[in-house]
Short mmCIF file of N, CA and C in Angstrom, two decimals:
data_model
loop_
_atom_site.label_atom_id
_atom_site.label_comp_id
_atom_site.label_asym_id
_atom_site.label_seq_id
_atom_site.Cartn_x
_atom_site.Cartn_y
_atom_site.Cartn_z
N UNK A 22 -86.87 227.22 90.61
CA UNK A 22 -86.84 226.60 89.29
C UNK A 22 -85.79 225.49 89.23
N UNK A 23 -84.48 226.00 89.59
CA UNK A 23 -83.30 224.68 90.00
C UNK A 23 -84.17 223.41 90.34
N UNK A 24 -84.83 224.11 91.81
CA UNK A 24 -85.32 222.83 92.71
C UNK A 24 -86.19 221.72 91.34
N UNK A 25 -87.21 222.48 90.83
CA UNK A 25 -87.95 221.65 89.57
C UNK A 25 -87.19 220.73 88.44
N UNK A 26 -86.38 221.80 88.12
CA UNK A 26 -85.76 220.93 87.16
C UNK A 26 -84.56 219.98 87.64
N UNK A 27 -84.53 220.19 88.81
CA UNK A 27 -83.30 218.79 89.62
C UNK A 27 -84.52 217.06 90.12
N UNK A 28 -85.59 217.15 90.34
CA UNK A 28 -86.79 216.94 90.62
C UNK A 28 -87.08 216.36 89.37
N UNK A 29 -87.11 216.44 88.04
CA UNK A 29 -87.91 215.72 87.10
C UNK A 29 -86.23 215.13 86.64
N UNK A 30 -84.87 215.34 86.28
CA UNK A 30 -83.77 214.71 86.11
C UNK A 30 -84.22 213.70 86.79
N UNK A 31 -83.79 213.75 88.52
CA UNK A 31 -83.88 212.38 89.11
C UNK A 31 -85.22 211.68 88.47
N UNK A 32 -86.14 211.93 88.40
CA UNK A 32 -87.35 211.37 87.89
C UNK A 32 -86.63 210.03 86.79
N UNK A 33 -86.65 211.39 85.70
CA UNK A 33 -85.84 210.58 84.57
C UNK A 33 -84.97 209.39 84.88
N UNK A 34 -83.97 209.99 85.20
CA UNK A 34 -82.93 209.12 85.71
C UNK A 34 -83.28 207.30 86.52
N UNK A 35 -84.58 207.59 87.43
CA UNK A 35 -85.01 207.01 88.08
C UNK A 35 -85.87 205.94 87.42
N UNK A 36 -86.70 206.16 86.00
CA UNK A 36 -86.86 204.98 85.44
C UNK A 36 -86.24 203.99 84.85
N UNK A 37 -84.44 204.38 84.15
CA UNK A 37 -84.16 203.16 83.70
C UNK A 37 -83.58 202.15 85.32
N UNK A 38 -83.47 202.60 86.45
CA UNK A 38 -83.09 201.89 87.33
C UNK A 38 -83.91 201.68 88.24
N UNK A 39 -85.24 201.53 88.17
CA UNK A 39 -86.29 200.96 88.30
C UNK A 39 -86.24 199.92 87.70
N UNK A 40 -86.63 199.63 86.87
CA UNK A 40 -86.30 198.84 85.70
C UNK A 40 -85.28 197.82 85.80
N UNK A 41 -83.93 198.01 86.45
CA UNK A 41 -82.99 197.49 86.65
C UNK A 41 -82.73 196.73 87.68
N UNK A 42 -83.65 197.48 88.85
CA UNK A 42 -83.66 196.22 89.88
C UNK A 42 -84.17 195.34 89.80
N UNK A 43 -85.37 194.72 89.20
CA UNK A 43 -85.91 193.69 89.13
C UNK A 43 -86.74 193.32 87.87
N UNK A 44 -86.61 192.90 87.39
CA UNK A 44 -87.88 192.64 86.12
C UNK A 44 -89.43 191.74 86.35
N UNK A 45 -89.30 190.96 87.30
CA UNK A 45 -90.07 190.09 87.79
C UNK A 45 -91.20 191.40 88.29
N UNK A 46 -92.33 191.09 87.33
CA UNK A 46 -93.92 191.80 87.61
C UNK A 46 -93.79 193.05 86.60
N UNK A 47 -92.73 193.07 85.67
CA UNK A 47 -93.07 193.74 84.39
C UNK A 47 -93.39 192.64 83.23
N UNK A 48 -93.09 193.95 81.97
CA UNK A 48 -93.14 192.89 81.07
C UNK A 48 -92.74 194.10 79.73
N UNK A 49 -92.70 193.77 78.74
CA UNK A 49 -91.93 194.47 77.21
C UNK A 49 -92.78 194.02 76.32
N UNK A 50 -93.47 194.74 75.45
CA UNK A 50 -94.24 194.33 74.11
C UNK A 50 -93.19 195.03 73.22
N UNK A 51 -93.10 194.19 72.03
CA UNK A 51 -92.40 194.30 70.69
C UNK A 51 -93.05 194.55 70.08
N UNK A 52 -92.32 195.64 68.92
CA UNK A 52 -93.45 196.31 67.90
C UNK A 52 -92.70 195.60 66.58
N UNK A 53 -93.99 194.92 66.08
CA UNK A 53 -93.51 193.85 64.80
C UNK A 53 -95.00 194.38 64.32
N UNK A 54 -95.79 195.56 64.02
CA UNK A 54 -96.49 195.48 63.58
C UNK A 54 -97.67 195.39 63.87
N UNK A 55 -98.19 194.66 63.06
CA UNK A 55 -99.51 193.57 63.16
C UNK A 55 -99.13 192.93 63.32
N UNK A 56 -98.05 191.97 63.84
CA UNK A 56 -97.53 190.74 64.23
C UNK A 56 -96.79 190.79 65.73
N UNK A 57 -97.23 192.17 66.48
CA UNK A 57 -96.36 192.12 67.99
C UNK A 57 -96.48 191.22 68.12
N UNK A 58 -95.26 191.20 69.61
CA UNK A 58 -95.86 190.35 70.73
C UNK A 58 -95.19 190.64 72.06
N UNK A 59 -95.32 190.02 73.01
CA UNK A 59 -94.48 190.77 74.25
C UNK A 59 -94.13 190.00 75.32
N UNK A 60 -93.69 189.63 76.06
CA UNK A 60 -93.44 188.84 77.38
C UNK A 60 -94.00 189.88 78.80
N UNK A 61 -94.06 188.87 79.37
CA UNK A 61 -94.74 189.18 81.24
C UNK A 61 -93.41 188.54 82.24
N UNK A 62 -92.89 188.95 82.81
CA UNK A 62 -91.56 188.26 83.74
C UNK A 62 -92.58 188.31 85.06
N UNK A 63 -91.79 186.85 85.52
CA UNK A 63 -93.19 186.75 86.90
C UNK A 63 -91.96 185.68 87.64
N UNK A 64 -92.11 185.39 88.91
CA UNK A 64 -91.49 184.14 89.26
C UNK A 64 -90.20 183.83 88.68
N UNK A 65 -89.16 184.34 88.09
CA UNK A 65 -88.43 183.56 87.47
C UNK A 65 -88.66 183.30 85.99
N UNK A 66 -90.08 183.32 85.79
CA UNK A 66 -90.46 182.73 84.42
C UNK A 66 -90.25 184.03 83.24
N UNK A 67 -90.45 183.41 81.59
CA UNK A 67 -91.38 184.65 81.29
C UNK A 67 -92.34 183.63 80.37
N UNK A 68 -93.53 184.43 80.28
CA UNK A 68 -94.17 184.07 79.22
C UNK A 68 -94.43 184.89 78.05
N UNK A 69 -94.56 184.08 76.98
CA UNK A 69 -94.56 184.84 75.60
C UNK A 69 -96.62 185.32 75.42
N UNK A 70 -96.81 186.35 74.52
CA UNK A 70 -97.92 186.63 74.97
C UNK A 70 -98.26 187.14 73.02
N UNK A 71 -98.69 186.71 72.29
CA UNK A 71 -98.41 186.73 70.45
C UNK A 71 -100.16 187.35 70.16
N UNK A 72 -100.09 187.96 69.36
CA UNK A 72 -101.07 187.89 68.25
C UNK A 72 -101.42 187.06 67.29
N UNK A 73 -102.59 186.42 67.76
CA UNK A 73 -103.44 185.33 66.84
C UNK A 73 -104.81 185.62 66.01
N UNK A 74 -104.53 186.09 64.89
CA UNK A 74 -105.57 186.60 64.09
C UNK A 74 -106.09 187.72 64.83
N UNK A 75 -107.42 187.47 65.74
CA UNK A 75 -107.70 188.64 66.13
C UNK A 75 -108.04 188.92 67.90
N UNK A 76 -107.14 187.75 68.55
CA UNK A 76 -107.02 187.93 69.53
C UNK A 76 -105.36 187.68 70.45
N UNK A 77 -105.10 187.89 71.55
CA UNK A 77 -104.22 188.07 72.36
C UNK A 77 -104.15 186.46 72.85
N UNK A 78 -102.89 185.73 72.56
CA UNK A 78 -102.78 184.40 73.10
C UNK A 78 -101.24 184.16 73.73
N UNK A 79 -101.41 184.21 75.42
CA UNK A 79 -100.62 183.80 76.34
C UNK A 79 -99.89 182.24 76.31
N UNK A 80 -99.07 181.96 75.99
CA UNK A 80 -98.56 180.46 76.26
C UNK A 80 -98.49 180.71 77.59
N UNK A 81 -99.13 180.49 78.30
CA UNK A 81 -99.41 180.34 80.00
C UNK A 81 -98.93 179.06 80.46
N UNK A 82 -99.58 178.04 79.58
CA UNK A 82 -99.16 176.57 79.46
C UNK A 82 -97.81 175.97 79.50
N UNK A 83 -96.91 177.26 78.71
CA UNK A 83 -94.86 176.76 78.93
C UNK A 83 -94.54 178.07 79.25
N UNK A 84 -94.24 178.21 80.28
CA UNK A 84 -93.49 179.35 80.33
C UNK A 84 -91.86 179.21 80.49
N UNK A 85 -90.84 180.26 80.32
CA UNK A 85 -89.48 180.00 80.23
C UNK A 85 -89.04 180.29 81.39
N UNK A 86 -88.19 180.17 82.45
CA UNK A 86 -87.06 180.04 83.18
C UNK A 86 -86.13 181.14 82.41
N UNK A 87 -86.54 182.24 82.53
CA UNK A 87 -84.74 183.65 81.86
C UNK A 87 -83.99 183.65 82.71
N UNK A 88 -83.06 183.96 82.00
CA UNK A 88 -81.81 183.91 82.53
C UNK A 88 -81.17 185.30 82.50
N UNK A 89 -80.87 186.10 83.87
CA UNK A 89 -80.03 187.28 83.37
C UNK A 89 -78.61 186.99 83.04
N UNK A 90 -77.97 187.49 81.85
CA UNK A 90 -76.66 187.38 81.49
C UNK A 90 -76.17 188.45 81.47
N UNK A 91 -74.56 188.75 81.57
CA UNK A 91 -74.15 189.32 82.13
C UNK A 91 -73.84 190.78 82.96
N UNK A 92 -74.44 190.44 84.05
CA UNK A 92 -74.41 191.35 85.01
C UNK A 92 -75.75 191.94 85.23
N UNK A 93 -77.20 191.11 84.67
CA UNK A 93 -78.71 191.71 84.02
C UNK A 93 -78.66 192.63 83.38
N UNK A 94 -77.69 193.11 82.58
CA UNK A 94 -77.86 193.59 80.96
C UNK A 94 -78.39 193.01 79.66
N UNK A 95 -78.33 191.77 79.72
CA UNK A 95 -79.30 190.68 79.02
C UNK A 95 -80.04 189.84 79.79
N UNK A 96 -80.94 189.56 79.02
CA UNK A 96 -81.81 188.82 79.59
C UNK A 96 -82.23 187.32 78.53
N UNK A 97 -81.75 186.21 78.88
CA UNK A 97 -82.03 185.04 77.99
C UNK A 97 -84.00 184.94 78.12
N UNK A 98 -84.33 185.42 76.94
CA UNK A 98 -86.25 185.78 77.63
C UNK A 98 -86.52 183.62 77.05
N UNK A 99 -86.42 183.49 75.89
CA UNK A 99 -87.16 182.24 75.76
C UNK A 99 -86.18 181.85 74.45
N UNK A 100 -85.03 181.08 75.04
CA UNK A 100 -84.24 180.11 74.25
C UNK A 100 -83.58 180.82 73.28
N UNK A 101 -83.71 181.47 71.71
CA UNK A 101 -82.67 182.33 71.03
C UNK A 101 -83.25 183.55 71.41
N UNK A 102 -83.79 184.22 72.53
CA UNK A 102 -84.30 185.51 72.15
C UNK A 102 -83.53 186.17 73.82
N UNK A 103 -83.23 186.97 73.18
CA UNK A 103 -82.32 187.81 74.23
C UNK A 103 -82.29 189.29 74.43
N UNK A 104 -83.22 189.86 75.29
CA UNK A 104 -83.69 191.62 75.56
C UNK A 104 -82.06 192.11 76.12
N UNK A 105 -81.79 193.03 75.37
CA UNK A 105 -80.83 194.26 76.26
C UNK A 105 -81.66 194.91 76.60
N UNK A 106 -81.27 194.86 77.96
CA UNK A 106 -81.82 196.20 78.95
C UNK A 106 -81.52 197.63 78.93
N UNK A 107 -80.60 197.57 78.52
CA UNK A 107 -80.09 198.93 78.11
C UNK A 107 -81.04 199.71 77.37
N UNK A 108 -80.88 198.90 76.07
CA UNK A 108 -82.11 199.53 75.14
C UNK A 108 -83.42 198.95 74.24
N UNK A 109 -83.65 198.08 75.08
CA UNK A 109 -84.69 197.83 75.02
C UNK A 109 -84.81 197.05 73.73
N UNK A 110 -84.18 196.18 73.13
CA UNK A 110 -83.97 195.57 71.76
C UNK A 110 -83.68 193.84 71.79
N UNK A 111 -84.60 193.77 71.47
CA UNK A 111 -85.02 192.15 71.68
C UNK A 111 -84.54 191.73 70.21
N UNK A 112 -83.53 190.85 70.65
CA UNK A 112 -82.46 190.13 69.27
C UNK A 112 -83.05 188.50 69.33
N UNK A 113 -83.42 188.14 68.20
CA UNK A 113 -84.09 186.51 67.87
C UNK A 113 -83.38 186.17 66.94
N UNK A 114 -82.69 185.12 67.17
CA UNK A 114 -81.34 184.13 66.53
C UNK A 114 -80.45 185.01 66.81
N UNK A 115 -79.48 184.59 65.63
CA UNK A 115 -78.24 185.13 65.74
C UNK A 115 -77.16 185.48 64.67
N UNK A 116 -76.10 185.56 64.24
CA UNK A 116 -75.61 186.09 63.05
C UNK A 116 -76.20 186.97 62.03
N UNK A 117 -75.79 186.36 60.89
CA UNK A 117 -76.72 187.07 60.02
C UNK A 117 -78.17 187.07 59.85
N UNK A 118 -79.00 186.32 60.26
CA UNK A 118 -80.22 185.87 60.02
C UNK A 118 -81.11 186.49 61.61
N UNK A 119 -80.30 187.33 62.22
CA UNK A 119 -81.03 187.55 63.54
C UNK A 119 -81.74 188.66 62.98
N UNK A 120 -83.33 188.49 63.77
CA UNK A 120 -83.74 190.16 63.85
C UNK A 120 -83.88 190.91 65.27
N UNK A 121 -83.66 192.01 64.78
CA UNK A 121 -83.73 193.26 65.97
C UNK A 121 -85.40 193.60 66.44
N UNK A 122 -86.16 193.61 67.04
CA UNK A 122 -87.27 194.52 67.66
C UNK A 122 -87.17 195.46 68.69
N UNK A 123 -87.44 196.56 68.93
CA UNK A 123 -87.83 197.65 69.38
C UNK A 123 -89.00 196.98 70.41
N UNK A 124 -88.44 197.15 71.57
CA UNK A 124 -89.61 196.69 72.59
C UNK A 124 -89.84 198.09 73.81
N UNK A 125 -91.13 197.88 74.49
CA UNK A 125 -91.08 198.93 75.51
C UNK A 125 -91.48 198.22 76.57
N UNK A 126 -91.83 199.09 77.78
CA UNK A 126 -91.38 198.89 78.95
C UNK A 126 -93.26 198.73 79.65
N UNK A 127 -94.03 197.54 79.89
CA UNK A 127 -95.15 197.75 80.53
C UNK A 127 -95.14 197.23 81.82
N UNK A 128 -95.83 197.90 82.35
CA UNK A 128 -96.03 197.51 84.03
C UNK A 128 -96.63 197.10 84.72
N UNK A 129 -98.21 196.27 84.17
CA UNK A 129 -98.91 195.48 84.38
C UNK A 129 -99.15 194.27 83.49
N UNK A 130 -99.45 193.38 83.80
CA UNK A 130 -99.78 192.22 82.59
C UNK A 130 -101.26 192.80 81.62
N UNK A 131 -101.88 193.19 82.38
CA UNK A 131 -103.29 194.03 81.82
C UNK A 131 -102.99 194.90 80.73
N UNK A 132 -101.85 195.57 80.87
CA UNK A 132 -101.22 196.67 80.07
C UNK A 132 -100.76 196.10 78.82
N UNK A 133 -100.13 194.74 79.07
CA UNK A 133 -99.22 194.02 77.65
C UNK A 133 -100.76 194.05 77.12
N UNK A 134 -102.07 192.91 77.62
CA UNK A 134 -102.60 192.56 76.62
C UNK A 134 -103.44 193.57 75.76
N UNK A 135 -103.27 194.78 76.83
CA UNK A 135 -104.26 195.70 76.33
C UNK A 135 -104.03 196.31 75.07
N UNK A 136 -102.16 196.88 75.13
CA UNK A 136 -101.54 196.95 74.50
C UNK A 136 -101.69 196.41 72.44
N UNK A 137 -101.06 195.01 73.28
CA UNK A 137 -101.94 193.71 71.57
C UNK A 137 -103.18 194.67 71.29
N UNK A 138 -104.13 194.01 72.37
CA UNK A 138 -105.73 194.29 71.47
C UNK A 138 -105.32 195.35 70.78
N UNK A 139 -105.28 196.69 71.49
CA UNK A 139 -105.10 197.84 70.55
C UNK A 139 -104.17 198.02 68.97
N UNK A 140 -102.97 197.22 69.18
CA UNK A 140 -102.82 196.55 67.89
C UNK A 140 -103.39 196.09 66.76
N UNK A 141 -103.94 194.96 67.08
CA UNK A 141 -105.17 194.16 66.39
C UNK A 141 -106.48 195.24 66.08
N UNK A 142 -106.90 195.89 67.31
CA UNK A 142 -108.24 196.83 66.82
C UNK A 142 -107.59 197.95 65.66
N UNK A 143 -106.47 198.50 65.82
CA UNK A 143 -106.22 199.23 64.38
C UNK A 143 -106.09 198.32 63.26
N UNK A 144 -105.30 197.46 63.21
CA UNK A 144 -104.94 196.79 62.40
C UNK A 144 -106.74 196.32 61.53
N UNK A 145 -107.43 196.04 62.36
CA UNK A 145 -108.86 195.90 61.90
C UNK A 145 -109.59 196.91 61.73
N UNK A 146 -109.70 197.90 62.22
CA UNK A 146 -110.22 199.05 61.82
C UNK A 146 -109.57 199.73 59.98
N UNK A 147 -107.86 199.59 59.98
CA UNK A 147 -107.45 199.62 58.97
C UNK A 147 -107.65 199.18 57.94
N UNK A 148 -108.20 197.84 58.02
CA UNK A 148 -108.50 197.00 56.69
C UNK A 148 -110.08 197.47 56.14
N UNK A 149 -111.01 197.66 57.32
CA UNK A 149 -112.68 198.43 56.87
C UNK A 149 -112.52 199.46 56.11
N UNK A 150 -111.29 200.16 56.24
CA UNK A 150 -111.59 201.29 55.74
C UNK A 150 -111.12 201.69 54.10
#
């Protein structure tokens, strides 16, 4: 039983530093609702990936150059928007006027958009009813 429960710790343990070695070929959707949205880290880049009425739209076309800051505990994702890695909280602007999102952790690009749709399909299913 030790052996099991030493076995799912490391487990645990083992996803936030997964995570930590590299970000390049993940990606984080933000929960804003009916208004998510999420980034894909690829190359160096990221791209932003938004909800548009009732579909999933990639700016594929600009993508950003992030920047890890200090020590890859932040991450500069696209100009004022800045993910802690720690916990997962994507801050847009700054001072008083910044907001906080709650983002999670996806592991395919397939996954972010799938993610959206499923957004959008409640969000539309919600309003029929």
């Amino acid at each position: 039983m030790k052996t099991l429960s030493s076995l799912f710790l490391i487990l645990f343990l083992s996803i936030p530093a997964a995570w930590a070695i590299s970000i390049d070929g993940k990606g984080v959707w933000c929960d804003r609702g009916n208004s998510s949205f999420g980034y894909w880290f690829y190359d160096g880049q990221s791209t932003e990936y938004v909800i548009r009425g009732h579909e999933v739209f990639g700016h594929t076309h600009n993508p950003f150059d992030y920047q890890e800051l200090f020590k890859a505990v932040r991450i500069l994702v696209n100009h004022d928007k800045v993910l802690d890695r720690t916990t997962l909280e994507l801050t847009i602007g700054s001072g008083n006027s910044a907001k906080i999102y709650q983002c999670h952790v996806v592991q395919t690009l397939d996954g972010l958009k799938l993610t959206l749709q499923r957004i959008i399909d409640l969000g539309t299913s919600d309003n029929k009813g």
